[in-house]
Amino acid sequence: MAALLASSVSIIHEVFGFTDNVPAHRATTKIKTKERLSVCICGGGNGAHILAGLAASRPGVESRVLTLYADEAERWTKAMESGTFKIEIKGGGMSGEDVEVNVEPFRVSKDPQYVVPGAQIIILCVPAFAHKQYFDAMAPYVGEQSTIIGLPGANGFEFQLRGILKERSDLCTVMVFESLPWACRIKKFGTSVELLATKAVMDGAIHRPRKPSAFHHNHLASFQYMLGDHPQLKIKGHLLGITLTAPNSVLHPIIMYGQWVNWDGKPQNKAPLFYTGVTLETGDLMGSVSDEVLAVAKSIMDQVPGVNLNNVKHIYDWLNVTYDEIGDRSTLTTCLRTNKGYQGLTHPCIKTDDGQFLPNFKFRYMTEDITFGLAVIKGIADIACVPTPSLDKVVYWAQKTLGKEFLVDGKLTGKDVKETRAPQAYGLVTLEAILKEDVDITDPGGRRVSQVIHHPVKF
């Protein structure tokens, strides 16, 4: 945790181009002046608070915030009038002591014209259902030099961005990551946030613009500099790999299915355990869905040689890489049941007047992780012509529960597909269209060889 506060000298040099002493594998375009890095963070929740504070604490970084929800911008701005913005980092000192970092107030607005223009990096740190609202708001102000980051990107982030920004999306660098970097919480809205834990590593993928960016900084190094030494950002494979891995989309709806598919409609005496209440049958179904996702990735790589989707992980592998606290790693079910981080967490429920519990099917585990999750994966599977019977079973149940129609006769052709972030919702119906032009090729010697395949995308 102490490393979070350390600003690596090599990273500072790389981002701002101050010196020639940069390793060859991290060399970047040199600039003669100490150019200021402007960052716009979209959102007003826990993640946006900690990210805005960390960015503002870095020398040479201008932190801005765009929050569109209600009166959050006004409240945040007024709160900072009383003094500085405070970050409390648990165990952040060199000896493991807690550390407090105070930064000067920064610009917060609900009007994109005051915070988006000139921002070299724009980071969406909001749930997937809110991405469209932010894309629509920022669209007129996104410049050619912009790097747009989904933190996390969630399934179909790149499809929605392309659908809204259209041709200008080709001029942006796009990065997506599979999760948030930290566990954090707001202590006092607009003035203080607490950083509880930071991940060691965070996987992501990048899509570079079709023409050289006007942005002089190294995109990845700039973002790493904002975060600190941890989590260590790892970029590999195609953006599509992050969409297909989608751990929440595999975990949450399938656990909901396993618990409630045969529910008789009667209230429960208590909210059932979520992860640790998973049955063997549910674990097997989750493994089967994850196998289907890997089959989709393999099929795409077979059909389009040169596409790197080796960043797609099976949910069992993802759990074992992500969590050190798993007690029994023998099966997918035991991984879920014995993960210390999952203990005591219950199903989302609505408490009745008489103290009993009903399932909350309007919770994000259904509304978000189906609409912006499994439906997106199904859309990609259809384009790749890969059958997904286990995934279909979950989506058929979920769409009936939600009162939606996504699947018809085993295909993603229902009337509500337009509400999803599946590629079909944006008119992307071929592998060439969803892959766009960014391809990673590794030669027989293991060296990365860049290649660009030009497939014009029609919107």
Coordinates of C-alpha atoms in Angstrom, one line a residue:
M1 CA 0.0 0.0 0.0
A2 CA 2.9 2.3 0.7
A3 CA 3.7 2.2 -3.0
L4 CA 0.5 3.9 -3.8
L5 CA 2.0 7.2 -2.6
A6 CA 5.3 6.7 -4.4
S7 CA 5.6 8.5 -7.7
S8 CA 8.0 6.5 -9.7
V9 CA 10.7 8.7 -11.2
S10 CA 10.9 6.7 -14.4
I11 CA 7.1 7.1 -14.8
I12 CA 7.2 10.8 -14.2
H13 CA 10.0 11.1 -16.8
E14 CA 8.2 9.0 -19.2
V15 CA 4.9 10.8 -18.9
F16 CA 6.3 14.3 -19.2
G17 CA 9.4 13.7 -21.3
F18 CA 11.9 15.3 -18.9
T19 CA 14.9 13.1 -19.5
D20 CA 16.5 10.7 -21.9
N21 CA 16.9 8.0 -19.2
V22 CA 13.9 6.0 -20.1
P23 CA 14.1 2.3 -20.8
A24 CA 13.7 1.4 -24.5
H25 CA 10.6 -0.6 -23.9
R26 CA 8.9 2.5 -22.3
A27 CA 10.3 5.2 -24.5
T28 CA 7.8 7.8 -25.6
T29 CA 7.6 10.9 -27.8
K30 CA 9.7 13.7 -26.3
I31 CA 8.3 17.1 -25.6
K32 CA 10.4 20.1 -24.8
T33 CA 8.1 21.8 -22.3
K34 CA 6.6 20.5 -19.0
E35 CA 3.2 20.1 -20.6
R36 CA 0.3 19.9 -18.1
L37 CA -1.8 16.8 -18.2
S38 CA -5.5 17.5 -18.0
V39 CA -7.8 14.7 -16.8
C40 CA -11.6 14.6 -16.7
I41 CA -13.2 12.0 -14.4
C42 CA -16.8 11.2 -15.1
G43 CA -18.9 10.3 -12.0
G44 CA -19.7 11.3 -8.5
G45 CA -19.4 8.1 -6.5
N46 CA -16.7 6.4 -4.4
G47 CA -14.5 5.6 -7.4
A48 CA -14.7 9.1 -8.9
H49 CA -13.9 10.7 -5.5
I50 CA -10.7 8.7 -5.0
L51 CA -9.6 9.0 -8.6
A52 CA -10.1 12.8 -8.7
G53 CA -8.2 13.1 -5.5
L54 CA -5.3 10.9 -6.6
A55 CA -5.0 12.8 -10.0
A56 CA -5.0 16.1 -8.2
S57 CA -2.3 15.0 -5.9
R58 CA 0.2 14.3 -8.8
P59 CA 2.5 17.1 -9.8
G60 CA 1.7 18.4 -13.3
V61 CA -1.9 16.9 -13.4
E62 CA -5.0 19.0 -13.6
S63 CA -8.0 17.1 -12.2
R64 CA -11.5 17.9 -13.4
V65 CA -14.8 16.2 -12.6
L66 CA -18.0 15.8 -14.7
T67 CA -21.0 14.6 -12.7
L68 CA -24.4 14.7 -14.3
Y69 CA -26.4 13.2 -11.4
A70 CA -28.9 15.6 -9.8
D71 CA -27.1 18.4 -7.9
E72 CA -23.9 16.5 -7.2
A73 CA -21.6 19.0 -9.0
E74 CA -23.0 21.9 -7.0
R75 CA -22.8 20.0 -3.7
W76 CA -19.2 18.9 -4.4
T77 CA -18.0 22.3 -5.4
K78 CA -19.6 23.9 -2.3
A79 CA -18.2 21.3 0.0
M80 CA -14.6 22.1 -1.3
E81 CA -15.1 25.8 -0.6
S82 CA -14.3 25.1 3.1
G83 CA -10.7 23.9 2.3
T84 CA -8.9 21.0 0.8
F85 CA -10.0 17.6 -0.5
K86 CA -8.7 14.8 1.7
I87 CA -7.7 11.2 0.9
E88 CA -7.3 8.8 3.8
I89 CA -5.2 5.8 2.8
K90 CA -5.4 2.8 5.1
G91 CA -1.9 1.4 5.7
G92 CA -0.4 3.8 3.1
G93 CA 2.7 4.7 5.1
M94 CA 6.2 3.2 4.8
S95 CA 5.6 1.2 8.0
G96 CA 2.0 0.4 7.3
E97 CA 0.5 3.4 9.1
D98 CA -2.5 5.3 7.8
V99 CA -1.7 8.3 5.7
E100 CA -3.7 11.4 4.9
V101 CA -3.2 13.3 1.7
N102 CA -4.6 16.8 1.2
V103 CA -5.0 18.4 -2.2
E104 CA -6.3 21.7 -3.4
P105 CA -9.9 22.0 -4.7
F106 CA -10.4 21.1 -8.3
R107 CA -13.0 21.9 -10.9
V108 CA -16.3 20.0 -10.7
S109 CA -19.2 20.7 -13.1
K110 CA -22.4 19.2 -14.6
D111 CA -21.8 21.1 -17.8
P112 CA -19.3 19.2 -20.1
Q113 CA -18.2 22.3 -21.9
Y114 CA -16.4 23.4 -18.7
V115 CA -14.4 20.3 -18.0
V116 CA -14.2 18.1 -21.2
P117 CA -12.5 20.4 -23.8
G118 CA -8.7 20.1 -23.6
A119 CA -8.8 17.0 -21.4
Q120 CA -6.2 14.5 -22.8
I121 CA -7.7 11.7 -20.6
I122 CA -11.4 11.2 -20.0
I123 CA -12.2 8.4 -17.5
L124 CA -15.7 7.0 -17.0
C125 CA -16.0 5.8 -13.4
V126 CA -19.7 5.1 -13.4
P127 CA -21.9 2.0 -13.8
A128 CA -22.5 0.7 -17.3
F129 CA -26.1 2.0 -17.4
A130 CA -24.8 5.6 -17.0
H131 CA -22.2 5.4 -19.8
K132 CA -24.6 6.5 -22.5
Q133 CA -25.5 9.6 -20.6
Y134 CA -21.9 10.6 -20.3
F135 CA -21.0 9.7 -23.9
D136 CA -23.9 11.9 -25.2
A137 CA -22.9 14.8 -23.0
M138 CA -19.2 14.8 -23.8
A139 CA -19.5 13.9 -27.5
P140 CA -19.4 17.5 -28.9
Y141 CA -16.3 18.3 -26.9
V142 CA -14.1 15.2 -27.4
G143 CA -11.0 16.2 -29.3
E144 CA -8.6 14.2 -31.5
Q145 CA -6.1 13.9 -28.7
S146 CA -8.4 12.3 -26.2
T147 CA -7.9 9.0 -24.5
I148 CA -11.1 7.5 -23.2
I149 CA -10.9 5.0 -20.4
G150 CA -13.6 2.7 -19.0
L151 CA -13.0 2.0 -15.4
P152 CA -14.3 -0.6 -15.5
G153 CA -15.4 -0.7 -19.2
A154 CA -18.0 -3.4 -18.8
N155 CA -19.3 -5.4 -21.7
G156 CA -19.8 -3.4 -24.9
F157 CA -18.2 -0.2 -23.8
E158 CA -16.4 0.2 -27.1
F159 CA -19.5 -0.6 -29.1
Q160 CA -21.5 2.1 -27.4
L161 CA -18.7 4.6 -27.6
R162 CA -18.4 4.0 -31.4
G163 CA -22.1 4.2 -31.8
I164 CA -22.3 7.7 -30.2
L165 CA -19.0 9.3 -31.2
K166 CA -19.2 7.7 -34.7
E167 CA -16.3 8.6 -37.0
R168 CA -14.6 10.6 -34.2
S169 CA -14.1 7.4 -32.2
D170 CA -11.4 6.5 -34.7
L171 CA -9.4 9.5 -33.6
C172 CA -9.4 8.5 -29.9
T173 CA -7.3 6.0 -27.9
V174 CA -9.7 3.7 -26.0
M175 CA -8.6 1.7 -22.9
V176 CA -10.8 -0.6 -20.9
F177 CA -10.1 -2.4 -17.6
E178 CA -12.0 -5.3 -16.1
S179 CA -12.5 -3.8 -12.6
L180 CA -12.0 -0.8 -10.3
P181 CA -8.5 -0.5 -8.9
W182 CA -9.4 -0.2 -5.3
A183 CA -12.0 -0.7 -2.5
C184 CA -12.9 2.8 -1.3
R185 CA -15.7 4.8 0.2
I186 CA -16.7 8.4 0.6
K187 CA -16.4 9.7 4.1
K188 CA -17.9 13.1 3.5
F189 CA -19.2 13.9 0.1
G190 CA -17.1 16.3 -1.8
T191 CA -14.3 16.7 0.8
S192 CA -13.0 13.3 2.0
V193 CA -12.7 9.8 0.7
E194 CA -11.1 6.6 2.3
L195 CA -9.0 4.2 0.3
L196 CA -9.3 0.8 2.0
A197 CA -7.4 -1.5 -0.3
T198 CA -5.7 -1.5 -3.7
K199 CA -5.3 -4.4 -6.1
A200 CA -1.8 -5.5 -7.0
V201 CA -2.5 -5.9 -10.8
M202 CA -5.3 -4.8 -13.1
D203 CA -5.8 -6.2 -16.6
G204 CA -6.9 -4.1 -19.5
A205 CA -6.8 -3.6 -23.3
I206 CA -6.2 -0.7 -25.6
H207 CA -7.4 0.4 -29.0
R208 CA -5.2 2.9 -30.7
P209 CA -6.4 5.6 -33.1
R210 CA -6.1 5.1 -36.9
K211 CA -3.9 8.1 -37.2
P212 CA -1.2 9.2 -34.7
S213 CA -2.7 11.0 -31.8
A214 CA -2.0 14.6 -31.0
F215 CA -1.5 13.6 -27.4
H216 CA 2.2 13.7 -26.6
H217 CA 2.1 11.6 -23.5
N218 CA 2.2 7.8 -23.2
H219 CA -1.4 7.0 -22.5
L220 CA -0.8 4.0 -20.3
A221 CA 2.1 5.5 -18.4
S222 CA 0.1 8.7 -17.8
F223 CA -2.7 6.7 -16.3
Q224 CA -0.3 4.7 -14.2
Y225 CA 1.3 7.9 -12.9
M226 CA -2.1 9.1 -11.8
L227 CA -2.8 5.8 -9.9
G228 CA 0.7 5.4 -8.4
D229 CA 2.7 2.2 -8.4
H230 CA -0.3 0.0 -7.7
P231 CA -2.3 -1.5 -9.2
Q232 CA 0.2 -2.4 -11.9
L233 CA -1.6 -1.9 -15.2
K234 CA -1.3 -4.7 -17.6
I235 CA -2.4 -4.2 -21.2
K236 CA -2.8 -7.3 -23.4
G237 CA -4.9 -8.5 -26.2
H238 CA -7.9 -7.0 -28.0
L239 CA -10.6 -4.9 -26.3
L240 CA -13.0 -7.6 -27.1
G241 CA -11.2 -9.9 -24.7
I242 CA -12.2 -7.6 -21.8
T243 CA -15.8 -7.7 -22.9
L244 CA -15.8 -11.5 -23.1
T245 CA -14.1 -12.1 -19.8
A246 CA -16.8 -10.1 -17.9
P247 CA -16.5 -11.7 -14.5
N248 CA -19.6 -9.9 -13.0
S249 CA -21.7 -10.9 -16.0
V250 CA -20.8 -14.6 -15.5
L251 CA -21.0 -14.6 -11.7
H252 CA -24.1 -12.5 -10.8
P253 CA -26.9 -13.6 -13.2
I254 CA -26.0 -17.3 -12.9
I255 CA -26.0 -17.2 -9.1
M256 CA -29.4 -15.4 -9.2
Y257 CA -30.6 -18.1 -11.7
G258 CA -29.4 -20.9 -9.4
Q259 CA -31.2 -19.5 -6.4
W260 CA -34.5 -18.4 -7.9
V261 CA -35.2 -20.3 -11.1
N262 CA -37.5 -22.7 -9.2
W263 CA -38.7 -20.2 -6.7
D264 CA -42.4 -20.7 -5.7
G265 CA -43.1 -17.1 -5.1
K266 CA -43.3 -17.3 -1.4
P267 CA -41.3 -14.9 0.9
Q268 CA -38.2 -16.2 2.6
N269 CA -37.5 -16.0 6.3
K270 CA -34.0 -14.5 5.5
A271 CA -32.0 -13.3 2.6
P272 CA -30.1 -16.3 1.1
L273 CA -26.3 -16.2 1.1
F274 CA -25.1 -15.1 -2.3
Y275 CA -21.6 -16.4 -3.3
T276 CA -21.2 -18.8 -0.4
G277 CA -24.7 -20.3 -0.9
V278 CA -23.9 -21.5 -4.4
T279 CA -24.8 -25.1 -5.1
L280 CA -22.8 -27.6 -7.0
E281 CA -25.3 -27.4 -9.9
T282 CA -24.9 -23.6 -10.1
G283 CA -21.2 -23.9 -10.0
D284 CA -21.3 -26.4 -12.9
L285 CA -23.6 -24.1 -14.9
M286 CA -21.2 -21.2 -14.3
G287 CA -18.3 -23.3 -15.5
S288 CA -20.3 -24.4 -18.6
V289 CA -21.2 -20.7 -19.5
S290 CA -17.5 -19.8 -19.1
D291 CA -16.5 -22.7 -21.3
E292 CA -18.8 -21.3 -24.0
V293 CA -17.2 -17.9 -23.7
L294 CA -13.8 -19.4 -24.2
A295 CA -15.2 -21.2 -27.3
V296 CA -16.3 -17.9 -28.7
A297 CA -12.9 -16.4 -28.2
K298 CA -11.2 -19.4 -29.8
S299 CA -13.6 -19.4 -32.8
I300 CA -12.9 -15.7 -33.5
M301 CA -9.1 -16.3 -33.4
D302 CA -9.5 -19.2 -35.7
Q303 CA -11.7 -17.2 -38.1
V304 CA -9.5 -14.1 -38.1
P305 CA -5.8 -15.1 -37.7
G306 CA -3.8 -12.5 -35.9
V307 CA -6.5 -11.4 -33.4
N308 CA -5.3 -11.9 -29.9
L309 CA -8.1 -12.9 -27.5
N310 CA -5.8 -14.8 -25.1
N311 CA -6.8 -12.3 -22.5
V312 CA -10.2 -14.0 -22.1
K313 CA -10.2 -15.9 -18.8
H314 CA -12.3 -18.7 -17.5
I315 CA -14.2 -17.6 -14.4
Y316 CA -12.4 -20.3 -12.3
D317 CA -9.0 -18.9 -13.4
W318 CA -10.2 -15.3 -12.9
L319 CA -11.2 -16.1 -9.3
N320 CA -7.9 -17.8 -8.5
V321 CA -5.8 -15.0 -9.9
T322 CA -7.9 -12.2 -8.3
Y323 CA -8.4 -13.5 -4.8
D324 CA -5.7 -14.7 -2.3
E325 CA -8.3 -15.4 0.3
I326 CA -9.8 -18.6 -1.2
G327 CA -9.6 -21.5 1.2
D328 CA -10.5 -24.4 -1.1
R329 CA -9.5 -24.0 -4.8
S330 CA -10.5 -27.6 -5.9
T331 CA -13.6 -26.6 -7.8
L332 CA -15.4 -23.5 -9.0
T333 CA -18.1 -24.0 -6.3
T334 CA -15.6 -24.3 -3.5
C335 CA -13.7 -21.2 -4.7
L336 CA -16.9 -19.3 -4.3
R337 CA -17.9 -20.8 -1.0
T338 CA -14.5 -20.4 0.7
N339 CA -13.5 -17.0 -0.5
K340 CA -13.2 -14.9 2.7
G341 CA -14.1 -11.8 0.8
Y342 CA -17.5 -13.3 0.0
Q343 CA -18.5 -14.4 3.5
G344 CA -21.8 -13.1 4.7
L345 CA -22.9 -11.4 1.5
T346 CA -26.6 -12.1 0.7
H347 CA -28.9 -12.0 -2.3
P348 CA -30.4 -8.6 -3.1
C349 CA -33.8 -8.7 -1.5
I350 CA -36.8 -6.5 -0.7
K351 CA -37.8 -6.7 3.0
T352 CA -41.6 -7.0 3.5
D353 CA -43.6 -5.2 6.2
D354 CA -43.7 -8.4 8.2
G355 CA -39.9 -8.9 8.1
Q356 CA -39.6 -11.5 5.4
F357 CA -37.7 -11.3 2.1
L358 CA -38.5 -11.3 -1.6
P359 CA -35.9 -11.4 -4.4
N360 CA -35.0 -8.0 -5.9
F361 CA -34.9 -8.7 -9.6
K362 CA -34.5 -5.0 -10.4
F363 CA -31.1 -5.0 -8.8
R364 CA -28.0 -4.5 -11.0
Y365 CA -27.1 -8.2 -10.9
M366 CA -30.0 -8.6 -13.3
T367 CA -30.7 -5.2 -14.9
E368 CA -27.0 -4.4 -15.6
D369 CA -25.3 -7.8 -15.8
I370 CA -27.8 -9.2 -18.3
T371 CA -28.5 -6.0 -20.4
F372 CA -24.8 -4.9 -20.4
G373 CA -23.4 -8.4 -19.8
L374 CA -24.6 -11.7 -21.0
A375 CA -26.6 -10.2 -23.8
V376 CA -23.5 -8.6 -25.2
I377 CA -21.6 -11.9 -25.0
K378 CA -24.5 -13.6 -26.7
G379 CA -24.5 -11.0 -29.5
I380 CA -20.8 -11.7 -30.1
A381 CA -21.4 -15.4 -30.0
D382 CA -24.1 -15.1 -32.7
I383 CA -21.7 -13.1 -35.0
A384 CA -19.0 -15.8 -34.5
C385 CA -21.6 -18.5 -35.1
V386 CA -20.9 -20.3 -31.8
P387 CA -23.8 -22.0 -30.0
T388 CA -24.2 -21.1 -26.3
P389 CA -27.0 -23.3 -24.8
S390 CA -26.0 -22.8 -21.2
L391 CA -25.8 -19.0 -21.5
D392 CA -29.1 -19.0 -23.4
K393 CA -30.8 -20.9 -20.5
V394 CA -29.9 -18.1 -18.1
V395 CA -30.8 -15.3 -20.5
Y396 CA -34.2 -16.9 -21.3
W397 CA -35.0 -17.0 -17.6
A398 CA -33.7 -13.5 -16.9
Q399 CA -35.6 -11.9 -19.7
K400 CA -38.8 -13.4 -18.6
T401 CA -38.2 -12.2 -15.1
L402 CA -37.3 -8.7 -16.3
G403 CA -40.2 -8.5 -18.8
K404 CA -37.8 -8.1 -21.7
E405 CA -37.2 -9.9 -25.0
F406 CA -33.6 -10.3 -26.0
L407 CA -33.5 -13.9 -27.3
V408 CA -35.8 -15.4 -29.9
D409 CA -35.3 -18.9 -31.1
G410 CA -31.8 -18.9 -29.7
K411 CA -30.7 -15.7 -31.4
L412 CA -30.3 -12.2 -30.1
T413 CA -33.0 -10.8 -32.3
G414 CA -35.7 -9.7 -29.7
K415 CA -37.4 -6.4 -29.7
D416 CA -35.4 -5.1 -26.7
V417 CA -31.9 -5.8 -28.1
K418 CA -31.7 -2.0 -28.7
E419 CA -31.6 -1.5 -24.9
T420 CA -28.4 -3.7 -24.6
R421 CA -24.8 -2.9 -25.6
A422 CA -24.6 -5.9 -27.9
P423 CA -22.9 -5.0 -31.2
Q424 CA -26.2 -5.6 -33.0
A425 CA -27.7 -2.6 -31.2
Y426 CA -25.2 -0.4 -33.1
G427 CA -25.5 -2.2 -36.5
L428 CA -22.2 -4.1 -36.0
V429 CA -23.0 -7.6 -37.3
T430 CA -19.8 -9.0 -38.7
L431 CA -16.5 -10.0 -37.1
E432 CA -14.7 -7.3 -39.2
A433 CA -17.0 -4.7 -37.7
I434 CA -16.7 -5.7 -34.0
L435 CA -12.9 -6.2 -34.2
K436 CA -12.4 -2.9 -36.0
E437 CA -8.7 -2.7 -37.0
D438 CA -6.6 -3.2 -33.9
V439 CA -4.9 -6.6 -34.1
D440 CA -2.0 -8.0 -32.0
I441 CA 0.2 -10.6 -33.7
T442 CA 3.0 -12.5 -31.9
D443 CA 5.6 -14.0 -34.2
P444 CA 7.1 -17.5 -33.6
G445 CA 9.8 -16.0 -31.5
G446 CA 7.3 -14.5 -29.1
R447 CA 7.8 -10.9 -30.1
R448 CA 4.9 -8.6 -30.6
V449 CA 4.4 -7.5 -34.2
S450 CA 1.8 -4.7 -34.8
Q451 CA -0.5 -5.0 -37.7
V452 CA -3.5 -2.9 -38.7
I453 CA -6.4 -4.4 -40.6
H454 CA -8.6 -1.6 -42.1
H455 CA -12.2 -2.5 -41.9
P456 CA -14.3 0.6 -42.3
V457 CA -17.2 0.6 -39.8
K458 CA -20.6 1.9 -40.9
F459 CA -22.9 3.4 -38.2

